[in-house]
Coordinates of N, CA and C in Angstrom, one line a residue:
M130 N 13.5 -3.4 18.3 CA 14.6 -2.7 17.9 C 15.4 -2.2 19.1
T131 N 16.6 -2.5 19.2 CA 17.4 -2.0 20.4 C 17.9 -0.5 20.1
T132 N 18.4 0.1 21.1 CA 18.8 1.5 20.9 C 20.0 1.6 20.0
S133 N 20.8 0.5 19.8 CA 21.9 0.5 18.9 C 21.6 0.1 17.5
D134 N 20.4 -0.4 17.3 CA 19.9 -0.8 15.9 C 19.3 0.4 15.3
D135 N 19.9 0.9 14.2 CA 19.3 2.1 13.5 C 18.9 1.6 12.1
S136 N 18.4 0.4 11.9 CA 18.0 -0.1 10.7 C 16.6 0.2 10.4
F137 N 16.3 0.3 9.1 CA 14.9 0.4 8.6 C 14.8 -0.3 7.3
E138 N 13.5 -0.6 6.9 CA 13.3 -1.3 5.6 C 12.5 -0.5 4.7
L139 N 12.8 -0.6 3.4 CA 12.1 0.0 2.3 C 11.7 -1.1 1.3
Y140 N 10.6 -0.9 0.6 CA 10.3 -1.8 -0.5 C 11.1 -1.4 -1.7
D141 N 11.6 -2.4 -2.4 CA 12.1 -2.1 -3.8 C 10.8 -2.0 -4.6
L142 N 10.9 -1.1 -5.6 CA 9.7 -0.8 -6.5 C 10.0 -1.1 -7.9
R143 N 9.1 -1.7 -8.6 CA 9.2 -1.8 -10.1 C 8.0 -1.0 -10.6
V144 N 8.3 -0.1 -11.5 CA 7.4 0.8 -12.2 C 7.3 0.4 -13.6
E145 N 6.1 -0.1 -14.0 CA 6.0 -0.7 -15.3 C 4.9 0.1 -16.2
V146 N 5.2 0.2 -17.4 CA 4.3 0.9 -18.4 C 3.2 -0.1 -18.7
V147 N 2.0 0.5 -18.6 CA 0.7 -0.3 -19.0 C 0.1 0.5 -20.1
C148 N -0.1 -0.2 -21.3 CA -0.7 0.5 -22.5 C -1.9 -0.3 -22.9
P149 N -3.1 0.4 -23.1 CA -4.2 -0.3 -23.8 C -3.8 -0.7 -25.2
S150 N -4.1 -2.0 -25.6 CA -3.8 -2.4 -26.9 C -4.6 -1.6 -28.0
G151 N -3.9 -1.3 -29.1 CA -4.6 -0.6 -30.2 C -4.7 0.9 -30.0
K152 N -4.2 1.4 -28.9 CA -4.3 2.9 -28.7 C -2.9 3.5 -29.0
R153 N -3.0 4.7 -29.5 CA -1.8 5.5 -29.8 C -1.2 6.0 -28.5
I154 N 0.1 5.7 -28.4 CA 0.9 6.1 -27.2 C 1.7 7.3 -27.6
L155 N 1.6 8.4 -26.9 CA 2.3 9.7 -27.2 C 3.6 9.9 -26.5
C156 N 3.8 9.2 -25.4 CA 5.0 9.6 -24.5 C 6.2 8.7 -24.8
G157 N 6.2 8.0 -25.9 CA 7.4 7.2 -26.3 C 7.5 5.9 -25.6
A158 N 6.6 5.6 -24.7 CA 6.7 4.3 -23.9 C 6.2 3.1 -24.7
K159 N 6.6 2.0 -24.3 CA 6.0 0.7 -24.9 C 5.6 -0.1 -23.7
A160 N 4.5 -0.9 -23.9 CA 4.0 -1.8 -22.9 C 5.1 -2.6 -22.4
G161 N 5.2 -2.8 -21.1 CA 6.2 -3.6 -20.5 C 7.6 -2.8 -20.2
D162 N 7.8 -1.6 -20.7 CA 8.9 -0.8 -20.3 C 8.9 -0.6 -18.8
Y163 N 10.0 -0.5 -18.1 CA 9.9 -0.4 -16.7 C 11.2 0.2 -16.1
F164 N 11.2 0.6 -14.9 CA 12.4 1.0 -14.2 C 12.2 0.4 -12.8
E165 N 13.3 0.3 -12.0 CA 13.2 -0.2 -10.7 C 13.9 0.8 -9.8
L166 N 13.4 0.9 -8.5 CA 13.9 1.8 -7.5 C 14.3 0.9 -6.4
H167 N 15.6 1.0 -6.0 CA 16.2 0.3 -4.9 C 16.8 1.4 -4.0
G168 N 16.1 1.6 -2.8 CA 16.5 2.7 -2.0 C 16.3 4.0 -2.8
E169 N 17.3 4.8 -2.9 CA 17.2 6.1 -3.6 C 17.7 5.9 -5.0
M170 N 18.1 4.7 -5.5 CA 18.7 4.5 -6.7 C 17.7 4.0 -7.8
L171 N 17.5 4.7 -8.9 CA 16.7 4.3 -10.0 C 17.4 3.6 -11.1
Y172 N 17.0 2.5 -11.5 CA 17.7 1.7 -12.5 C 16.7 1.5 -13.7
L173 N 17.2 1.7 -14.9 CA 16.6 1.4 -16.2 C 17.3 0.3 -16.8
P174 N 16.6 -0.6 -17.6 CA 17.3 -1.6 -18.3 C 18.2 -0.9 -19.4
P175 N 19.3 -1.6 -19.8 CA 20.2 -1.0 -20.8 C 19.4 -0.6 -22.1
G176 N 19.6 0.5 -22.6 CA 19.0 0.9 -23.9 C 17.6 1.4 -23.8
Q177 N 17.0 1.4 -22.6 CA 15.6 1.9 -22.4 C 15.6 3.3 -21.7
G178 N 14.8 4.1 -22.2 CA 14.6 5.4 -21.6 C 13.2 5.6 -21.0
I179 N 12.9 6.7 -20.4 CA 11.6 7.0 -19.9 C 11.4 8.5 -20.1
S180 N 10.2 8.9 -20.5 CA 9.9 10.3 -20.6 C 10.0 11.1 -19.3
V181 N 10.7 12.2 -19.3 CA 10.8 13.0 -18.1 C 9.5 13.4 -17.6
Y182 N 8.5 13.6 -18.5 CA 7.1 14.0 -18.1 C 6.4 12.9 -17.4
S183 N 6.6 11.7 -17.9 CA 6.0 10.5 -17.2 C 6.6 10.3 -15.9
L184 N 8.0 10.4 -15.8 CA 8.7 10.3 -14.6 C 8.2 11.3 -13.5
S185 N 8.0 12.5 -14.0 CA 7.5 13.5 -13.1 C 6.2 13.3 -12.5
A186 N 5.3 12.5 -13.2 CA 4.0 12.2 -12.7 C 4.1 11.1 -11.6
V187 N 5.0 10.2 -11.6 CA 5.1 9.2 -10.6 C 6.1 9.4 -9.5
L188 N 7.0 10.3 -9.8 CA 8.1 10.5 -8.8 C 7.6 10.9 -7.4
P189 N 6.7 11.8 -7.2 CA 6.2 12.2 -5.9 C 5.6 11.1 -5.1
L190 N 5.2 10.0 -5.7 CA 4.6 8.9 -5.0 C 5.6 7.8 -4.5
L191 N 6.8 7.8 -5.1 CA 7.6 6.7 -4.9 C 8.1 6.5 -3.5
A192 N 8.5 7.6 -2.8 CA 9.0 7.5 -1.4 C 7.9 6.9 -0.5
A193 N 6.7 7.3 -0.7 CA 5.6 6.8 0.1 C 5.4 5.3 -0.2
K194 N 5.4 5.0 -1.5 CA 5.2 3.6 -1.8 C 6.3 2.6 -1.3
Q195 N 7.5 3.2 -1.1 CA 8.6 2.4 -0.5 C 8.4 2.0 0.9
R196 N 7.5 2.7 1.6 CA 7.3 2.5 3.0 C 6.1 1.7 3.3
R197 N 6.1 1.0 4.5 CA 4.9 0.2 4.9 C 3.8 1.2 5.2
T198 N 2.6 0.9 4.8 CA 1.4 1.7 5.0 C 0.3 0.8 5.5
H199 N -0.7 1.4 6.2 CA -1.8 0.7 6.7 C -2.6 0.1 5.6
A200 N -3.1 -1.1 5.8 CA -3.9 -1.8 4.8 C -5.1 -0.9 4.2
N201 N -5.6 0.0 5.0 CA -6.7 0.8 4.5 C -6.3 2.1 3.8
D202 N -5.0 2.4 3.9 CA -4.5 3.6 3.2 C -4.5 3.4 1.7
W203 N -4.9 4.4 1.0 CA -5.0 4.3 -0.4 C -3.6 4.1 -1.1
M204 N -2.6 4.5 -0.4 CA -1.2 4.2 -0.9 C -0.9 2.7 -0.9
S205 N -1.7 1.9 -0.1 CA -1.5 0.4 -0.1 C -2.2 -0.2 -1.3
S206 N -3.3 0.4 -1.8 CA -4.1 -0.3 -2.8 C -4.0 0.4 -4.2
D207 N -3.8 1.7 -4.3 CA -3.8 2.3 -5.6 C -2.3 2.2 -6.2
A208 N -2.3 1.7 -7.4 CA -1.0 1.5 -8.0 C -0.8 2.1 -9.4
L209 N -1.9 2.6 -10.0 CA -1.8 3.1 -11.4 C -1.7 4.6 -11.4
V210 N -0.8 5.1 -12.2 CA -0.6 6.6 -12.4 C -0.8 6.9 -13.8
A211 N -1.6 7.9 -14.1 CA -1.8 8.2 -15.5 C -0.7 9.0 -16.1
C212 N -0.5 8.8 -17.4 CA 0.4 9.6 -18.2 C 0.0 11.1 -18.0
P213 N 0.9 12.0 -17.8 CA 0.5 13.4 -17.7 C 0.0 14.1 -18.9
D214 N 0.2 13.5 -20.1 CA -0.4 14.0 -21.3 C -1.8 13.5 -21.4
P215 N -2.8 14.4 -21.4 CA -4.2 14.1 -21.3 C -4.7 13.3 -22.5
N216 N -3.9 13.3 -23.6 CA -4.2 12.6 -24.8 C -3.5 11.2 -24.9
C217 N -2.7 10.9 -23.9 CA -2.0 9.6 -24.0 C -2.7 8.6 -23.0
P218 N -3.1 7.5 -23.4 CA -3.8 6.5 -22.5 C -2.9 5.6 -21.7
S219 N -1.6 5.8 -21.8 CA -0.7 4.9 -21.0 C -0.7 5.2 -19.6
M220 N -0.3 4.2 -18.7 CA -0.3 4.4 -17.3 C 1.0 3.8 -16.8
L221 N 1.4 4.2 -15.6 CA 2.6 3.6 -14.9 C 2.0 2.8 -13.7
K222 N 2.4 1.6 -13.6 CA 2.0 0.7 -12.5 C 3.1 0.6 -11.5
I223 N 2.9 1.0 -10.2 CA 3.9 0.8 -9.2 C 3.7 -0.4 -8.5
V224 N 4.7 -1.3 -8.5 CA 4.6 -2.6 -7.8 C 5.6 -2.7 -6.7
R225 N 5.2 -3.0 -5.5 CA 6.1 -3.3 -4.4 C 6.8 -4.6 -4.6
A226 N 8.1 -4.7 -4.6 CA 8.8 -5.9 -4.7 C 9.3 -6.3 -3.3
G227 N 10.5 -6.9 -3.2 CA 11.0 -7.3 -2.0 C 11.4 -6.1 -1.1
T228 N 11.8 -6.4 0.1 CA 12.3 -5.3 0.9 C 13.8 -5.3 1.0
R229 N 14.4 -4.2 1.4 CA 15.8 -4.0 1.5 C 16.0 -3.2 2.8
T230 N 17.0 -3.6 3.6 CA 17.3 -3.0 4.9 C 18.4 -2.0 4.8
F231 N 18.2 -0.8 5.4 CA 19.2 0.3 5.3 C 19.5 0.7 6.8
S232 N 20.7 1.3 6.9 CA 21.1 1.9 8.2 C 20.9 3.4 8.2
H233 N 20.3 3.9 9.2 CA 20.1 5.4 9.3 C 21.4 6.1 9.2
A234 N 22.4 5.6 9.9 CA 23.8 6.3 9.9 C 24.4 6.3 8.5
E235 N 24.1 5.4 7.7 CA 24.7 5.3 6.4 C 23.9 6.1 5.3
T236 N 22.8 6.6 5.7 CA 21.9 7.4 4.8 C 21.8 8.9 5.1
T237 N 22.3 9.3 6.3 CA 22.2 10.7 6.7 C 23.2 11.0 7.8
I238 N 23.6 12.3 7.9 CA 24.5 12.6 9.0 C 23.7 13.1 10.2
V239 N 22.4 13.2 10.1 CA 21.5 13.6 11.2 C 21.4 12.4 12.1
G240 N 21.6 12.6 13.4 CA 21.4 11.5 14.4 C 20.0 11.1 14.5
L241 N 19.7 10.0 15.2 CA 18.4 9.5 15.5 C 17.6 10.5 16.3
E242 N 18.2 11.3 17.0 CA 17.5 12.4 17.8 C 16.9 13.4 16.9
G243 N 17.3 13.5 15.7 CA 16.7 14.4 14.7 C 17.3 15.8 14.9
N244 N 16.9 16.8 14.0 CA 17.4 18.1 14.0 C 16.3 19.1 13.9
E245 N 15.0 18.7 14.2 CA 13.9 19.6 14.0 C 14.0 20.9 14.9
H246 N 14.8 20.9 15.9 CA 14.9 22.1 16.8 C 16.2 22.9 16.5
S247 N 17.0 22.4 15.5 CA 18.2 23.2 15.1 C 17.9 24.4 14.4
V248 N 18.7 25.5 14.7 CA 18.5 26.8 14.1 C 19.6 27.1 13.2
T249 N 20.7 26.4 13.3 CA 21.9 26.7 12.5 C 21.8 26.4 11.0

């Protein structure tokens, strides 16, 4: 990377509902329901929703899953997130898809030097 190159890559993610067959699902999900995350944008297929509670269970992990991680890091291997309802057996599976390139300057007003020492 040269000093003028401010690019970085993130994985696109597909988060898919996994349901054990024959079990009662309480969160409104159906096996195969999904959403995709491209950069900071979340996309649902037309006409499909997702429980805000299920979304809240997976949301904190998505930014880390978008980034490259060491092969031994659990973030590289663990992909299933349980439904937050303890009585619902569904899970959300986070799958890393292709990568997308972004420009630092197009995603923030903070320069590459950072602002960790700013007091204003």
